[in-house]
PDB file of C-alpha atoms in Angstrom:
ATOM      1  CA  UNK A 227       0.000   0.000   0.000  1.00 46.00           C
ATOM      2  CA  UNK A 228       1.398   3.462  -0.406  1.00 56.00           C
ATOM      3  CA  UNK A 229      -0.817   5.332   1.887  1.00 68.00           C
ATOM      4  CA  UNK A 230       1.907   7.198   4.767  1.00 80.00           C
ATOM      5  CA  UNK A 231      -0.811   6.432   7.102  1.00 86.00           C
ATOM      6  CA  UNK A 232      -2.891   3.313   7.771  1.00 87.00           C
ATOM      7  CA  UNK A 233      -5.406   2.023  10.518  1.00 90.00           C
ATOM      8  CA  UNK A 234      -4.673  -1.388  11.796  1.00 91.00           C
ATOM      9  CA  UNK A 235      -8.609  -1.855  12.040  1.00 92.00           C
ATOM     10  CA  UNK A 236      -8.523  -1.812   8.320  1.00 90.00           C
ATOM     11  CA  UNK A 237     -10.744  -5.024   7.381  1.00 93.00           C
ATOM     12  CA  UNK A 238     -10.026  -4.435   3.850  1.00 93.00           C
ATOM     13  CA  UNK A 239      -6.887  -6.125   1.895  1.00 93.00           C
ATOM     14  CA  UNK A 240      -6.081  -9.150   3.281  1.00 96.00           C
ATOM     15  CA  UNK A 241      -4.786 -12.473   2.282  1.00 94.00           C
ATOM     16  CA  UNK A 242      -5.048 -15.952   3.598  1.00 96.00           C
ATOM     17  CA  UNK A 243      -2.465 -16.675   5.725  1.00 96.00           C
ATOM     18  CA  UNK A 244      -1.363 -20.048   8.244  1.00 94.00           C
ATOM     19  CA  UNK A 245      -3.783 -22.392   9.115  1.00 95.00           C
ATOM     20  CA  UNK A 246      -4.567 -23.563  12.515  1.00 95.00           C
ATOM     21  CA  UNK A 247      -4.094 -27.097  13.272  1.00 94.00           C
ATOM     22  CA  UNK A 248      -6.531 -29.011  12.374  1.00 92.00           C
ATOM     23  CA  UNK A 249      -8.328 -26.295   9.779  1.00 92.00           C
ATOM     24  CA  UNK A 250      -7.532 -25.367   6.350  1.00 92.00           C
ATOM     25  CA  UNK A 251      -7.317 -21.839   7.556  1.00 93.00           C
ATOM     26  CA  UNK A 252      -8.622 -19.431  10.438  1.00 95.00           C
ATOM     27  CA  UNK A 253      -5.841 -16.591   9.713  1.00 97.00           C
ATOM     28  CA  UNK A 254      -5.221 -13.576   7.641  1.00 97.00           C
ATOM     29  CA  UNK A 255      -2.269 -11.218   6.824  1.00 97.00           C
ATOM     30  CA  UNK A 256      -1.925  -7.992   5.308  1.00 96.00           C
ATOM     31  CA  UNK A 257       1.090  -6.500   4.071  1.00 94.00           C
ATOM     32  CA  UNK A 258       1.630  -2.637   5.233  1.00 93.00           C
ATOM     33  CA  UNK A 259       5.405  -1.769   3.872  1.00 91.00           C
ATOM     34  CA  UNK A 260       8.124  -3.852   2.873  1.00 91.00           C
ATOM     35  CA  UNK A 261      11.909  -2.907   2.053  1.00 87.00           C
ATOM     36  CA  UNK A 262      12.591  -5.061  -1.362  1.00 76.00           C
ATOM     37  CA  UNK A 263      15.548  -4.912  -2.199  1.00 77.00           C
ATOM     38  CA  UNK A 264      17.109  -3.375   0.914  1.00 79.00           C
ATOM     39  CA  UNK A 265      16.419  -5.143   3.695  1.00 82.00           C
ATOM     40  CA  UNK A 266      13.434  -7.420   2.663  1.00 88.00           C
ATOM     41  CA  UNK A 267      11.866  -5.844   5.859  1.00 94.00           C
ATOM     42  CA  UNK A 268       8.099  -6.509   6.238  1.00 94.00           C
ATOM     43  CA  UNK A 269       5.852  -4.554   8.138  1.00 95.00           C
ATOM     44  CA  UNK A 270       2.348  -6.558   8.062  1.00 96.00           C
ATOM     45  CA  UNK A 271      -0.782  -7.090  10.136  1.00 97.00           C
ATOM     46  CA  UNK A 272      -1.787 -10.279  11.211  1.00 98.00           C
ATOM     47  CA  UNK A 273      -5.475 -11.815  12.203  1.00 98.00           C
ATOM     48  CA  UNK A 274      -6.452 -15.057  13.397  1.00 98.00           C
ATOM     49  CA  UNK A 275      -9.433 -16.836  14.768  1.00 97.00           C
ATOM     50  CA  UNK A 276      -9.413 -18.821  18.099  1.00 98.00           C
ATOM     51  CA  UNK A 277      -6.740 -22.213  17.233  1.00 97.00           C
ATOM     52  CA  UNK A 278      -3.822 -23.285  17.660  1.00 98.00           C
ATOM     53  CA  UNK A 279      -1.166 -21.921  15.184  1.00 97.00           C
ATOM     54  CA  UNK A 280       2.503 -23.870  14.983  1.00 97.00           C
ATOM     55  CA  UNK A 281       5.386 -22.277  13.224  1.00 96.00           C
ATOM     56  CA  UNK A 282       8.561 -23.633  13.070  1.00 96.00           C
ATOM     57  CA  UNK A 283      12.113 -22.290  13.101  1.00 96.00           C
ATOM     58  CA  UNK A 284      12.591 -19.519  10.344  1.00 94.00           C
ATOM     59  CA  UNK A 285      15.466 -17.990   9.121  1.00 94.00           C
ATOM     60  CA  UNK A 286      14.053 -14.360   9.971  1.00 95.00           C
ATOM     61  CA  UNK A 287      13.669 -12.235  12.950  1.00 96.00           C
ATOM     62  CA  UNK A 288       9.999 -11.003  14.325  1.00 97.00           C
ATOM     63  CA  UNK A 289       8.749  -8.285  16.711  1.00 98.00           C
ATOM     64  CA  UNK A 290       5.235  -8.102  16.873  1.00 98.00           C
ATOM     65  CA  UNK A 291       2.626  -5.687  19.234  1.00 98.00           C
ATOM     66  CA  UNK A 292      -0.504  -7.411  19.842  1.00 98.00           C
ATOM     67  CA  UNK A 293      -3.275  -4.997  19.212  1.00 98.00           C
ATOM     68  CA  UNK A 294      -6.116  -7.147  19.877  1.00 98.00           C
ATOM     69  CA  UNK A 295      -7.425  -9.956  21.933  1.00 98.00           C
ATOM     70  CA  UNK A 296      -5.694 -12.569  23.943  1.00 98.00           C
ATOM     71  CA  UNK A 297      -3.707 -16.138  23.190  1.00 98.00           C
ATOM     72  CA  UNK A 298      -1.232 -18.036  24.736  1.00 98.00           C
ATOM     73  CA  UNK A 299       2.372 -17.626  23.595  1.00 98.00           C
ATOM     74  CA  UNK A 300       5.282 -20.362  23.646  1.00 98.00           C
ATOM     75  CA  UNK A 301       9.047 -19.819  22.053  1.00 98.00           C
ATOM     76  CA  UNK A 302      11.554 -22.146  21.595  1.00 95.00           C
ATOM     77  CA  UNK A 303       9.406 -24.380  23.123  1.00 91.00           C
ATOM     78  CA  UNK A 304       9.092 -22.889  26.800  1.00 96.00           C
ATOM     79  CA  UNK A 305       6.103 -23.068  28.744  1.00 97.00           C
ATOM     80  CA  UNK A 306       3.802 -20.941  26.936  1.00 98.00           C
ATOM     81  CA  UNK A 307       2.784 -17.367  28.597  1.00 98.00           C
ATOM     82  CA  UNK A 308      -0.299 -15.251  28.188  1.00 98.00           C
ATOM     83  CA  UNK A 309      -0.594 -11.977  26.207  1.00 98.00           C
ATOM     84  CA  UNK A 310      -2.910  -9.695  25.063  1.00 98.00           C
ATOM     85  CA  UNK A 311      -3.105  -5.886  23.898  1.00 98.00           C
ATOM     86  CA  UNK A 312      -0.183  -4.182  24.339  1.00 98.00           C
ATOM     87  CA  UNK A 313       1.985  -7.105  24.843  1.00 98.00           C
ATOM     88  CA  UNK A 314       5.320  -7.127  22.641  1.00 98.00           C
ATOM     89  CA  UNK A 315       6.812 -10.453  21.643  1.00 98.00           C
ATOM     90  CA  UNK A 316       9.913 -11.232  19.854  1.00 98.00           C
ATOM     91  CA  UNK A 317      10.772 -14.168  17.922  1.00 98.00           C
ATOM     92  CA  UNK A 318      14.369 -14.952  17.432  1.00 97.00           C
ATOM     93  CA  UNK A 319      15.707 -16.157  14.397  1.00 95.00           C
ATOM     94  CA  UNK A 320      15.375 -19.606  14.130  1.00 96.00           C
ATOM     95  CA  UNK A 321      13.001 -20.222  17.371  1.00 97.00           C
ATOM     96  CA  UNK A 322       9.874 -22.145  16.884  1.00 97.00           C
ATOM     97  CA  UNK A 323       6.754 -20.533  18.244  1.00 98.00           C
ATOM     98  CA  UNK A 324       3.019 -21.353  18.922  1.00 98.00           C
ATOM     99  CA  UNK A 325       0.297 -19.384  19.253  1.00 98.00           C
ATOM    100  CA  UNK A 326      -2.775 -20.499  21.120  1.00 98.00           C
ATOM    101  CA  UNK A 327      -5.015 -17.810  19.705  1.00 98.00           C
ATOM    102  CA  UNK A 328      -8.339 -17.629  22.693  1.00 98.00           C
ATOM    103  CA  UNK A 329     -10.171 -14.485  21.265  1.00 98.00           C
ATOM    104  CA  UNK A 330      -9.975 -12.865  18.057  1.00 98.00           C
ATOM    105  CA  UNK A 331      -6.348 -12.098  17.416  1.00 98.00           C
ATOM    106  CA  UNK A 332      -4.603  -9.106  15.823  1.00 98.00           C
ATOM    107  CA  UNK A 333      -0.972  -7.879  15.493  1.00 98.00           C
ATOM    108  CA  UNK A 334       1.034  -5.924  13.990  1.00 98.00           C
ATOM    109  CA  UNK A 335       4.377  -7.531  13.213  1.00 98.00           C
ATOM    110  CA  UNK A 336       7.621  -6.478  11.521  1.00 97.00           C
ATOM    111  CA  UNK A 337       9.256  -9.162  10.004  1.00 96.00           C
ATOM    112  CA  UNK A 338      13.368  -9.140   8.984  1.00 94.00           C
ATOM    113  CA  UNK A 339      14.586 -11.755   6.850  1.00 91.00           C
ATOM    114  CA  UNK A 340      17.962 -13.699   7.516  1.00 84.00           C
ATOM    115  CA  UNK A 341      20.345 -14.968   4.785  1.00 68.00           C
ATOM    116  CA  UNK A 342      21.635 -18.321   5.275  1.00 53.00           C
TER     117      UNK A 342
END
Protein backbone atom coordinates (compact mmCIF):
# COMPACT_ATOMS: atom_id res chain seq x y z
CA UNK A 1 0.00 0.00 0.00
CA UNK A 2 1.40 3.46 -0.41
CA UNK A 3 -0.82 5.33 1.89
CA UNK A 4 1.91 7.20 4.77
CA UNK A 5 -0.81 6.43 7.10
CA UNK A 6 -2.89 3.31 7.77
CA UNK A 7 -5.41 2.02 10.52
CA UNK A 8 -4.67 -1.39 11.80
CA UNK A 9 -8.61 -1.85 12.04
CA UNK A 10 -8.52 -1.81 8.32
CA UNK A 11 -10.74 -5.02 7.38
CA UNK A 12 -10.03 -4.43 3.85
CA UNK A 13 -6.89 -6.12 1.90
CA UNK A 14 -6.08 -9.15 3.28
CA UNK A 15 -4.79 -12.47 2.28
CA UNK A 16 -5.05 -15.95 3.60
CA UNK A 17 -2.47 -16.67 5.72
CA UNK A 18 -1.36 -20.05 8.24
CA UNK A 19 -3.78 -22.39 9.11
CA UNK A 20 -4.57 -23.56 12.51
CA UNK A 21 -4.09 -27.10 13.27
CA UNK A 22 -6.53 -29.01 12.37
CA UNK A 23 -8.33 -26.29 9.78
CA UNK A 24 -7.53 -25.37 6.35
CA UNK A 25 -7.32 -21.84 7.56
CA UNK A 26 -8.62 -19.43 10.44
CA UNK A 27 -5.84 -16.59 9.71
CA UNK A 28 -5.22 -13.58 7.64
CA UNK A 29 -2.27 -11.22 6.82
CA UNK A 30 -1.92 -7.99 5.31
CA UNK A 31 1.09 -6.50 4.07
CA UNK A 32 1.63 -2.64 5.23
CA UNK A 33 5.40 -1.77 3.87
CA UNK A 34 8.12 -3.85 2.87
CA UNK A 35 11.91 -2.91 2.05
CA UNK A 36 12.59 -5.06 -1.36
CA UNK A 37 15.55 -4.91 -2.20
CA UNK A 38 17.11 -3.37 0.91
CA UNK A 39 16.42 -5.14 3.70
CA UNK A 40 13.43 -7.42 2.66
CA UNK A 41 11.87 -5.84 5.86
CA UNK A 42 8.10 -6.51 6.24
CA UNK A 43 5.85 -4.55 8.14
CA UNK A 44 2.35 -6.56 8.06
CA UNK A 45 -0.78 -7.09 10.14
CA UNK A 46 -1.79 -10.28 11.21
CA UNK A 47 -5.48 -11.82 12.20
CA UNK A 48 -6.45 -15.06 13.40
CA UNK A 49 -9.43 -16.84 14.77
CA UNK A 50 -9.41 -18.82 18.10
CA UNK A 51 -6.74 -22.21 17.23
CA UNK A 52 -3.82 -23.29 17.66
CA UNK A 53 -1.17 -21.92 15.18
CA UNK A 54 2.50 -23.87 14.98
CA UNK A 55 5.39 -22.28 13.22
CA UNK A 56 8.56 -23.63 13.07
CA UNK A 57 12.11 -22.29 13.10
CA UNK A 58 12.59 -19.52 10.34
CA UNK A 59 15.47 -17.99 9.12
CA UNK A 60 14.05 -14.36 9.97
CA UNK A 61 13.67 -12.23 12.95
CA UNK A 62 10.00 -11.00 14.32
CA UNK A 63 8.75 -8.29 16.71
CA UNK A 64 5.23 -8.10 16.87
CA UNK A 65 2.63 -5.69 19.23
CA UNK A 66 -0.50 -7.41 19.84
CA UNK A 67 -3.27 -5.00 19.21
CA UNK A 68 -6.12 -7.15 19.88
CA UNK A 69 -7.43 -9.96 21.93
CA UNK A 70 -5.69 -12.57 23.94
CA UNK A 71 -3.71 -16.14 23.19
CA UNK A 72 -1.23 -18.04 24.74
CA UNK A 73 2.37 -17.63 23.59
CA UNK A 74 5.28 -20.36 23.65
CA UNK A 75 9.05 -19.82 22.05
CA UNK A 76 11.55 -22.15 21.59
CA UNK A 77 9.41 -24.38 23.12
CA UNK A 78 9.09 -22.89 26.80
CA UNK A 79 6.10 -23.07 28.74
CA UNK A 80 3.80 -20.94 26.94
CA UNK A 81 2.78 -17.37 28.60
CA UNK A 82 -0.30 -15.25 28.19
CA UNK A 83 -0.59 -11.98 26.21
CA UNK A 84 -2.91 -9.69 25.06
CA UNK A 85 -3.10 -5.89 23.90
CA UNK A 86 -0.18 -4.18 24.34
CA UNK A 87 1.98 -7.10 24.84
CA UNK A 88 5.32 -7.13 22.64
CA UNK A 89 6.81 -10.45 21.64
CA UNK A 90 9.91 -11.23 19.85
CA UNK A 91 10.77 -14.17 17.92
CA UNK A 92 14.37 -14.95 17.43
CA UNK A 93 15.71 -16.16 14.40
CA UNK A 94 15.37 -19.61 14.13
CA UNK A 95 13.00 -20.22 17.37
CA UNK A 96 9.87 -22.14 16.88
CA UNK A 97 6.75 -20.53 18.24
CA UNK A 98 3.02 -21.35 18.92
CA UNK A 99 0.30 -19.38 19.25
CA UNK A 100 -2.78 -20.50 21.12
CA UNK A 101 -5.01 -17.81 19.71
CA UNK A 102 -8.34 -17.63 22.69
CA UNK A 103 -10.17 -14.49 21.27
CA UNK A 104 -9.97 -12.86 18.06
CA UNK A 105 -6.35 -12.10 17.42
CA UNK A 106 -4.60 -9.11 15.82
CA UNK A 107 -0.97 -7.88 15.49
CA UNK A 108 1.03 -5.92 13.99
CA UNK A 109 4.38 -7.53 13.21
CA UNK A 110 7.62 -6.48 11.52
CA UNK A 111 9.26 -9.16 10.00
CA UNK A 112 13.37 -9.14 8.98
CA UNK A 113 14.59 -11.75 6.85
CA UNK A 114 17.96 -13.70 7.52
CA UNK A 115 20.34 -14.97 4.78
CA UNK A 116 21.64 -18.32 5.27
Amino acid sequence: MSTAIQSIGLEEGFGQGAAAEGRNGGSWKRTIWSDEGRSNTIVAVWKAEPGTYVFPPRALEETFIVAEGEALCSLGGNPPERIGVGSIVRVREGEPITLEILTPFRKLATVVPRSK
